[in-house]
Amino acid sequence: MNQALLDELIEWLRIPSVSTGEPDREGLERAATWAAERVRAAGGTAELVRIEGGNPLVVGELRAVREDAPTVLIYGHYDVQGPEPLDGWASPPFEPTIRGGRLYARGAADDKGNFYPLLRVACELARAGELPVHVRVLIEGEEEVGGNSVAAWLRQDERGADVAIVFDGGMADADTPAITVGLRGIVQLNVVVRVGQRDLHSGMYGGSVLNALHVVHDMIAAVRPGPDGRVREELRAGIEEPPVAELESWKRLKPGAEVLAEVGGRPLDANAARDYYPRNGADASLDVNHVEAGAPRTVVPAEARMTLSLRLAPRQRLEEIEPVLVKLLRDAAPPGAEVEMSGHHGEPALFDVESPALQLAKRALDRATGMQTAFVRTGGSIPVVADMAAAGIPAIVSGFTLPDDAFHAPNESYELRSLELGEAAARELLRALADLPTGGA
Ligand code: BES
Ligand code: MN
Ligand code: MN
């Protein structure tokens, strides 16, 4: 194990850069500053860029040995999800601890531990005067809350890059590194329903006044998937059958039944296990994430809150789907109910497996790991990837997380082996990308 890499990562993980819920502004600032300093210490330049009160972006650069080398944008996020519930952790979330070959901490897998080997290898090569490509560094602090800063930055950036490496994804399984070529989009909505100033006595007023919880129920009924898990027809525009070759390749992945059983998930219907990959990679899904209202007493609730998220299949478009979802919800609320909605969204992304950058990346990952790299899709979302595609930058989305890493949950951890794989992969990728034709960034 590279002890210096581990020690530095542990330093970064100690900084509680939580962006969700009640964000830790000071922690976010410190985590961004920490990363910028790594780049400067390697002889590069780095600054914190703030866009409209958002969390700072770390934007930096490390120059290649050869001026005519291609430009590679490396991306990660320093923000982490809140650690709650705290009593679920065997060791405190911001006191990184190694047990049984794993590093435990919030952010150990998502994304500090996944990304840091890439940043460190770039810095190390730069310091040694051996960097084979120009590296532009882009580390954001709003990924977990679907913030807009990174998208805004990419839109105004005139230099671009020949290719991006995004280390915020996972392996197909412990023996199969992966390049993620499909990511789902997301519309996440926070809904607040108000039907009065205060809760009312359900004996005195029940049956006569609106009930906020019932309104939320009606809204859920209007959008929730049927018993087969498929989202409503109105929300399916743009969904495409995956190509046969891709369907075939998914048959070589771990059977869906095992994927679900591993995390204790119970199949939604009789076909859920069989169809795990096509559902997750090529279909939309809608889940109610949270509902809060009322009290376990005889009241008619005046206010109810709900969070729901719709995942968009690759090729679906926010512009087309989001207004439909919002209208279905609004139309389900009766006159007299005040409905407020806020939230965030990200477009899906899909890349061509045959593109030169992805083929080159696959061979580099094969060499670095001694394993066969698979092209996969994920049901998760990394909104910046679509923003990169829109800016004409093909993205190599990879990384070494595994289902046991419990990211977003208590006891998040990352295998030390994943750190080593990440380091080897980063080195080999940067080397291989030196052969990419340049667009002159
Ligand atoms: N790293 C994940 C996305 C991911 C999940 C990639 C699984 C590959 C496999 C990312 O940090 C994440 O959690 N994204 C959020 C985005 C949302 C809050 C806009 C997600 O997918 O829920
Ligand atoms: Mn992530
Ligand atoms: Mn995440």
Coordinates of C-alpha atoms and ligand atoms in Angstrom, one line a residue:
M1 CA 0.0 0.0 0.0
N2 CA 1.2 3.5 -0.8
Q3 CA 1.4 4.9 2.7
A4 CA 1.7 8.6 1.6
L5 CA -1.4 8.3 -0.5
L6 CA -3.3 6.7 2.4
D7 CA -2.1 9.3 4.9
E8 CA -3.0 12.2 2.7
L9 CA -6.4 10.8 1.9
I10 CA -7.1 10.3 5.6
E11 CA -6.3 14.0 6.1
W12 CA -8.9 14.9 3.5
L13 CA -11.5 12.5 4.9
R14 CA -11.1 14.2 8.4
I15 CA -12.7 17.4 6.9
P16 CA -16.5 17.1 7.2
S17 CA -17.4 18.5 3.8
V18 CA -21.1 17.8 4.1
S19 CA -23.2 19.4 1.3
T20 CA -26.6 17.7 2.0
G21 CA -29.2 18.8 4.6
E22 CA -27.6 21.5 6.8
P23 CA -24.4 22.0 4.8
D24 CA -21.1 22.4 6.6
R25 CA -19.8 25.6 4.9
E26 CA -16.6 25.7 6.8
G27 CA -15.9 22.0 6.1
L28 CA -16.6 22.4 2.4
E29 CA -14.3 25.4 2.2
R30 CA -11.5 23.6 4.0
A31 CA -11.9 20.4 1.8
A32 CA -11.7 22.6 -1.4
T33 CA -8.7 24.5 -0.1
W34 CA -6.9 21.2 0.9
A35 CA -7.3 19.9 -2.7
A36 CA -6.2 23.2 -4.3
E37 CA -3.0 23.0 -2.1
R38 CA -2.2 19.5 -3.3
V39 CA -2.1 20.9 -6.9
R40 CA 0.0 23.9 -6.0
A41 CA 2.4 21.8 -4.0
A42 CA 3.0 19.8 -7.2
G43 CA 3.9 22.9 -9.1
G44 CA 0.5 23.5 -10.7
T45 CA -1.9 26.3 -10.4
A46 CA -5.3 26.1 -8.6
E47 CA -8.0 28.5 -7.5
L48 CA -11.3 28.2 -5.8
V49 CA -14.1 29.5 -8.0
R50 CA -17.4 30.5 -6.5
I51 CA -20.5 30.8 -8.6
E52 CA -23.6 32.6 -7.2
G53 CA -23.0 31.6 -3.6
G54 CA -22.5 27.9 -4.5
N55 CA -19.8 25.7 -2.8
P56 CA -16.4 26.5 -4.3
L57 CA -15.1 24.6 -7.3
V58 CA -11.5 23.7 -7.3
V59 CA -10.1 24.6 -10.7
G60 CA -6.5 23.8 -11.4
E61 CA -3.9 22.9 -13.9
L62 CA -0.8 20.8 -14.2
R63 CA 1.2 21.2 -17.4
A64 CA 2.6 18.3 -19.4
V65 CA 6.3 17.9 -20.3
R66 CA 5.4 18.3 -24.0
E67 CA 3.5 21.5 -25.0
D68 CA 1.6 19.7 -27.8
A69 CA 0.2 17.0 -25.5
P70 CA -3.5 16.4 -25.3
T71 CA -5.5 18.0 -22.4
V72 CA -7.2 15.7 -19.9
L73 CA -9.8 17.1 -17.5
I74 CA -9.9 15.1 -14.2
Y75 CA -13.1 15.3 -12.2
G76 CA -14.1 14.3 -8.7
H77 CA -16.3 15.8 -5.9
Y78 CA -15.1 16.7 -2.4
D79 CA -18.6 17.1 -1.0
V80 CA -20.1 14.2 1.0
Q81 CA -23.5 13.1 2.1
G82 CA -24.5 13.8 5.8
P83 CA -23.4 10.9 8.0
E84 CA -26.8 10.4 9.8
P85 CA -27.8 8.2 11.5
L86 CA -24.6 8.6 13.6
D87 CA -25.4 5.6 15.9
G88 CA -25.2 3.4 12.8
W89 CA -21.4 3.9 12.6
A90 CA -18.9 1.5 14.3
S91 CA -16.3 4.3 14.2
P92 CA -17.0 8.0 13.9
P93 CA -17.6 9.1 10.2
F94 CA -14.9 11.8 10.2
E95 CA -12.3 9.8 12.1
P96 CA -11.0 7.5 9.3
T97 CA -10.2 4.0 10.6
I98 CA -8.8 0.9 8.9
R99 CA -10.4 -2.4 9.7
G100 CA -10.1 -5.7 7.8
G101 CA -8.4 -4.1 4.7
R102 CA -11.0 -1.3 4.4
L103 CA -10.8 2.4 5.2
Y104 CA -14.0 3.5 7.0
A105 CA -15.1 7.1 6.8
R106 CA -17.8 9.3 5.2
G107 CA -16.4 9.9 1.7
A108 CA -14.0 7.0 1.8
A109 CA -15.7 5.6 -1.4
D110 CA -17.9 8.5 -2.6
D111 CA -15.9 10.3 -3.7
K112 CA -12.7 11.4 -1.9
G113 CA -11.2 7.9 -1.8
N114 CA -12.3 7.0 -5.3
F115 CA -10.9 10.3 -6.8
Y116 CA -7.8 11.0 -4.7
P117 CA -5.6 8.4 -6.4
L118 CA -6.2 10.1 -9.7
L119 CA -5.4 13.5 -8.4
R120 CA -2.3 12.3 -6.6
V121 CA -0.9 10.4 -9.5
A122 CA -1.3 13.5 -11.7
C123 CA 0.5 15.6 -9.0
E124 CA 3.2 13.0 -8.6
L125 CA 3.9 12.8 -12.3
A126 CA 4.0 16.6 -12.6
R127 CA 6.4 16.9 -9.7
A128 CA 8.7 14.3 -11.3
G129 CA 8.6 16.2 -14.6
E130 CA 6.9 13.1 -16.2
L131 CA 3.3 14.3 -16.9
P132 CA 2.5 12.9 -20.3
V133 CA -0.7 15.0 -20.8
H134 CA -1.9 18.5 -19.7
V135 CA -4.2 17.9 -16.7
R136 CA -7.0 20.3 -15.9
V137 CA -8.4 19.7 -12.4
L138 CA -12.1 20.2 -11.7
I139 CA -13.3 19.2 -8.2
E140 CA -16.8 20.2 -7.2
G141 CA -18.6 20.5 -3.9
E142 CA -22.3 20.3 -4.9
E143 CA -22.5 16.9 -6.6
E144 CA -24.6 15.3 -3.8
V145 CA -27.1 18.1 -4.0
G146 CA -27.3 18.4 -7.7
G147 CA -25.8 22.0 -7.6
N148 CA -25.4 24.1 -10.7
S149 CA -21.9 25.6 -10.2
V150 CA -20.0 23.0 -12.2
A151 CA -22.5 23.1 -15.1
A152 CA -22.3 26.9 -15.2
W153 CA -18.5 26.8 -15.1
L154 CA -18.4 24.3 -18.0
R155 CA -20.7 26.5 -20.1
Q156 CA -18.4 29.5 -19.7
D157 CA -15.1 27.6 -20.0
E158 CA -13.6 28.3 -23.4
R159 CA -10.6 26.0 -23.3
G160 CA -12.4 22.6 -22.9
A161 CA -10.4 19.4 -23.0
D162 CA -9.8 16.5 -25.3
V163 CA -11.2 14.0 -22.8
A164 CA -12.3 13.8 -19.2
I165 CA -11.6 11.2 -16.6
V166 CA -14.4 11.0 -14.0
F167 CA -13.5 8.8 -11.0
D168 CA -16.9 8.6 -9.3
G169 CA -18.1 5.3 -10.5
G170 CA -17.7 1.6 -9.6
M171 CA -16.4 -1.8 -10.7
A172 CA -18.8 -4.2 -12.3
D173 CA -17.8 -6.7 -9.6
A174 CA -14.6 -7.4 -7.6
D175 CA -12.9 -9.1 -10.6
T176 CA -14.2 -6.7 -13.3
P177 CA -13.2 -3.1 -13.6
A178 CA -15.7 -1.0 -15.5
I179 CA -16.1 2.0 -17.7
T180 CA -19.6 3.5 -17.2
V181 CA -21.0 4.5 -20.6
G182 CA -24.6 5.2 -19.5
L183 CA -25.8 7.2 -16.5
R184 CA -29.4 8.0 -15.7
G185 CA -30.7 11.5 -15.3
I186 CA -32.6 12.7 -12.3
V187 CA -35.5 15.0 -11.3
Q188 CA -35.6 15.3 -7.6
L189 CA -38.5 17.3 -6.2
N190 CA -39.2 18.5 -2.7
V191 CA -42.9 19.1 -2.4
V192 CA -44.6 21.0 0.4
V193 CA -48.4 20.9 0.7
R194 CA -50.2 23.4 3.0
V195 CA -53.9 23.4 3.6
G196 CA -54.2 25.6 6.7
Q197 CA -52.4 27.5 9.4
R198 CA -52.2 24.7 12.0
D199 CA -53.3 21.1 12.6
L200 CA -57.0 20.7 13.5
H201 CA -58.9 18.3 15.7
S202 CA -59.9 15.4 13.6
G203 CA -63.1 14.9 15.5
M204 CA -64.3 18.5 15.1
Y205 CA -63.1 19.1 11.6
G206 CA -62.2 15.7 10.0
G207 CA -64.4 15.1 7.0
S208 CA -65.0 18.8 6.6
V209 CA -61.5 20.3 5.9
L210 CA -58.6 19.3 3.6
N211 CA -56.0 17.0 5.0
A212 CA -52.4 17.8 3.8
L213 CA -51.4 14.1 4.1
H214 CA -54.2 13.0 2.0
V215 CA -53.3 15.5 -0.6
V216 CA -49.7 14.1 -0.7
H217 CA -51.1 10.6 -1.0
D218 CA -53.2 11.7 -4.0
M219 CA -50.1 13.2 -5.6
I220 CA -48.1 10.0 -5.0
A221 CA -51.0 8.0 -6.5
A222 CA -50.8 10.2 -9.6
V223 CA -47.2 9.4 -10.4
R224 CA -46.2 6.2 -8.7
P225 CA -45.3 3.2 -10.9
G226 CA -47.7 0.3 -11.3
P227 CA -47.1 -3.1 -9.7
D228 CA -44.6 -4.0 -12.5
G229 CA -42.4 -1.0 -11.5
R230 CA -42.8 0.7 -14.8
V231 CA -43.3 4.5 -14.7
R232 CA -46.4 5.9 -16.3
E233 CA -46.6 6.2 -20.1
E234 CA -46.5 10.0 -19.9
L235 CA -43.1 9.8 -18.3
R236 CA -41.6 7.3 -20.8
A237 CA -41.0 9.6 -23.8
G238 CA -37.5 9.0 -25.2
I239 CA -36.9 5.6 -23.6
E240 CA -35.0 3.3 -26.0
E241 CA -34.4 -0.4 -26.1
P242 CA -30.7 -1.0 -25.5
P243 CA -28.8 -2.5 -28.5
V244 CA -28.8 -6.3 -28.7
A245 CA -25.0 -6.4 -28.2
E246 CA -25.3 -4.5 -24.9
L247 CA -28.2 -6.7 -23.7
E248 CA -26.0 -9.8 -24.5
S249 CA -23.1 -8.3 -22.6
W250 CA -25.2 -7.8 -19.5
K251 CA -25.8 -11.5 -19.4
R252 CA -22.2 -11.9 -18.4
L253 CA -22.6 -9.7 -15.4
K254 CA -23.5 -11.0 -11.9
P255 CA -27.2 -12.3 -12.1
G256 CA -29.7 -9.6 -11.0
A257 CA -31.1 -12.0 -8.3
E258 CA -27.7 -11.9 -6.6
V259 CA -27.3 -8.1 -7.0
L260 CA -30.6 -7.6 -5.2
A261 CA -30.0 -10.3 -2.6
E262 CA -26.6 -8.9 -1.7
V263 CA -28.1 -5.7 -0.3
G264 CA -31.2 -7.4 1.1
G265 CA -33.4 -5.9 -1.5
R266 CA -36.7 -7.7 -2.1
P267 CA -37.7 -8.0 -5.8
L268 CA -40.5 -5.7 -6.7
D269 CA -42.2 -8.2 -9.1
A270 CA -41.6 -11.6 -10.7
N271 CA -39.4 -10.1 -13.4
A272 CA -37.3 -7.7 -11.3
A273 CA -34.3 -10.0 -10.8
R274 CA -34.2 -11.1 -14.5
D275 CA -34.6 -7.5 -15.8
Y276 CA -32.3 -5.8 -13.3
Y277 CA -29.8 -4.5 -15.8
P278 CA -32.2 -3.3 -18.5
R279 CA -34.3 -1.6 -15.8
N280 CA -31.4 0.0 -14.1
G281 CA -29.5 1.0 -17.2
A282 CA -32.1 1.7 -19.8
D283 CA -35.4 2.4 -18.1
A284 CA -36.8 5.2 -16.0
S285 CA -37.9 4.7 -12.4
L286 CA -39.7 6.7 -9.8
D287 CA -39.3 6.5 -6.0
V288 CA -40.8 8.4 -3.2
N289 CA -37.9 9.1 -0.9
H290 CA -39.4 10.7 2.1
V291 CA -42.8 11.8 3.5
E292 CA -43.2 13.8 6.7
A293 CA -46.5 15.0 8.1
G294 CA -48.9 14.9 11.0
A295 CA -48.5 13.3 14.4
P296 CA -49.6 10.0 15.9
R297 CA -52.6 11.8 17.5
T298 CA -56.1 12.7 16.4
V299 CA -55.2 15.6 14.1
V300 CA -55.9 16.7 10.6
P301 CA -52.4 17.7 9.4
A302 CA -52.1 21.2 8.0
E303 CA -48.8 20.6 6.3
A304 CA -47.1 17.7 4.6
R305 CA -43.7 17.3 2.9
M306 CA -42.5 14.8 0.4
T307 CA -39.3 14.2 -1.6
L308 CA -39.5 12.0 -4.7
S309 CA -37.0 11.3 -7.5
L310 CA -37.5 10.3 -11.0
R311 CA -34.5 8.7 -12.8
L312 CA -34.4 9.3 -16.5
A313 CA -33.2 6.6 -18.9
P314 CA -30.3 7.6 -21.2
R315 CA -31.8 9.6 -24.2
Q316 CA -34.7 10.9 -22.2
R317 CA -34.7 14.7 -21.9
L318 CA -35.3 16.8 -18.9
E319 CA -36.9 19.5 -21.0
E320 CA -39.6 17.0 -22.1
I321 CA -40.1 15.0 -18.9
E322 CA -39.8 17.4 -16.0
P323 CA -42.8 19.6 -16.9
V324 CA -45.0 16.5 -17.3
L325 CA -44.0 15.2 -13.8
V326 CA -44.7 18.6 -12.3
K327 CA -48.1 18.8 -14.0
L328 CA -49.2 15.3 -12.9
L329 CA -48.4 16.3 -9.3
R330 CA -50.1 19.7 -9.4
D331 CA -53.2 18.4 -11.1
A332 CA -53.6 15.8 -8.4
A333 CA -53.9 18.4 -5.6
P334 CA -57.4 19.8 -5.0
P335 CA -58.2 23.5 -5.2
G336 CA -57.5 25.0 -1.7
A337 CA -54.2 23.1 -1.3
E338 CA -51.1 25.3 -1.7
V339 CA -48.3 23.3 -3.4
E340 CA -44.7 24.4 -3.4
M341 CA -42.0 22.5 -5.3
S342 CA -38.3 22.9 -5.4
G343 CA -35.5 20.5 -6.3
H344 CA -32.7 19.8 -8.7
H345 CA -32.1 17.9 -11.8
G346 CA -29.5 16.4 -14.1
E347 CA -29.6 15.1 -17.7
P348 CA -28.8 11.4 -18.4
A349 CA -25.7 10.5 -20.5
L350 CA -24.8 7.8 -22.9
F351 CA -21.4 7.3 -24.7
D352 CA -20.4 5.3 -27.7
V353 CA -18.4 2.3 -26.7
E354 CA -16.5 2.4 -30.0
S355 CA -15.1 5.9 -29.5
P356 CA -11.3 6.1 -29.6
A357 CA -11.0 7.5 -26.1
L358 CA -13.1 4.7 -24.5
Q359 CA -11.3 2.0 -26.4
L360 CA -7.9 3.4 -25.4
A361 CA -9.2 3.7 -21.8
K362 CA -10.3 0.1 -21.7
R363 CA -7.0 -1.2 -22.8
A364 CA -5.2 1.0 -20.2
L365 CA -7.5 -0.3 -17.4
D366 CA -6.9 -3.9 -18.6
R367 CA -3.2 -3.4 -18.4
A368 CA -3.3 -1.6 -15.0
T369 CA -5.4 -4.1 -13.3
G370 CA -4.6 -7.4 -15.0
M371 CA -8.4 -7.9 -15.5
Q372 CA -10.9 -7.6 -18.3
T373 CA -12.7 -4.2 -18.2
A374 CA -16.4 -4.2 -18.9
F375 CA -18.5 -1.4 -20.4
V376 CA -21.5 -0.9 -18.2
R377 CA -24.4 1.4 -17.4
T378 CA -25.3 2.6 -14.0
G379 CA -28.7 3.5 -12.6
G380 CA -27.1 6.3 -10.6
S381 CA -26.6 9.9 -11.7
I382 CA -23.5 12.1 -12.1
P383 CA -25.1 15.2 -13.7
V384 CA -21.7 16.8 -14.7
V385 CA -21.1 14.0 -17.2
A386 CA -23.9 15.2 -19.5
D387 CA -22.7 18.7 -19.1
M388 CA -19.2 17.5 -20.3
A389 CA -20.8 15.7 -23.2
A390 CA -22.7 19.0 -24.1
A391 CA -19.3 20.8 -24.0
G392 CA -17.9 18.3 -26.5
I393 CA -15.8 16.5 -23.9
P394 CA -16.1 12.7 -24.0
A395 CA -15.9 11.3 -20.5
I396 CA -14.2 8.2 -19.2
V397 CA -16.4 7.4 -16.2
S398 CA -14.7 4.8 -14.0
G399 CA -13.6 4.2 -10.4
F400 CA -13.4 1.3 -8.1
T401 CA -16.3 1.3 -5.7
L402 CA -18.1 -2.0 -4.9
P403 CA -21.6 -2.7 -3.5
D404 CA -20.2 -3.4 -0.1
D405 CA -18.8 0.1 0.2
A406 CA -22.2 1.4 1.7
F407 CA -21.8 4.8 0.3
H408 CA -24.5 7.3 1.4
A409 CA -25.0 5.0 4.4
P410 CA -23.4 4.4 7.8
N411 CA -20.1 2.6 7.8
E412 CA -19.1 3.8 4.3
S413 CA -15.8 2.2 3.5
Y414 CA -13.4 1.7 0.6
E415 CA -11.1 -1.3 0.1
L416 CA -7.4 -0.6 0.3
R417 CA -7.2 -2.7 -2.8
S418 CA -9.5 -0.3 -4.6
L419 CA -7.1 2.5 -3.7
E420 CA -4.3 0.5 -5.2
L421 CA -6.3 -0.3 -8.3
G422 CA -7.2 3.4 -8.6
E423 CA -3.7 4.5 -8.4
A424 CA -2.5 2.0 -11.0
A425 CA -5.4 2.8 -13.3
A426 CA -4.8 6.5 -13.1
R427 CA -1.2 6.2 -14.0
E428 CA -1.9 3.9 -17.0
L429 CA -4.8 6.1 -18.2
L430 CA -2.8 9.3 -18.1
R431 CA 0.0 7.6 -20.0
A432 CA -2.3 6.1 -22.6
L433 CA -4.2 9.3 -23.2
A434 CA -1.0 10.9 -24.4
D435 CA -1.7 9.1 -27.7
L436 CA -5.0 10.7 -28.2
P437 CA -5.3 13.2 -31.1
T438 CA -5.5 16.7 -29.7
G439 CA -8.2 19.2 -30.4
G440 CA -5.8 22.0 -29.4
A441 CA -6.9 23.0 -25.9
Ligands
BES1 N1 -21.1 8.6 -7.2 C1 -22.5 8.7 -7.2 C2 -23.2 8.2 -8.5 C3 -23.1 6.8 -8.8 C4 -23.8 5.9 -8.0 C5 -22.2 6.4 -9.7 C6 -23.6 4.5 -8.3 C7 -22.0 5.0 -10.0 C8 -22.7 4.1 -9.3 C9 -22.9 10.1 -6.9 O1 -22.1 10.7 -5.9 C10 -24.3 10.3 -6.5 O2 -24.6 9.8 -5.4 N2 -25.2 10.9 -7.3 C11 -26.5 11.2 -6.9 C12 -26.8 12.5 -7.7 C13 -28.0 13.3 -7.3 C14 -28.0 13.7 -5.9 C15 -28.2 14.5 -8.2 C16 -27.4 10.1 -7.1 O3 -27.2 9.3 -8.1 O4 -28.4 9.9 -6.4
MN2 MN -20.1 10.3 -6.1
MN3 MN -23.0 10.2 -4.0

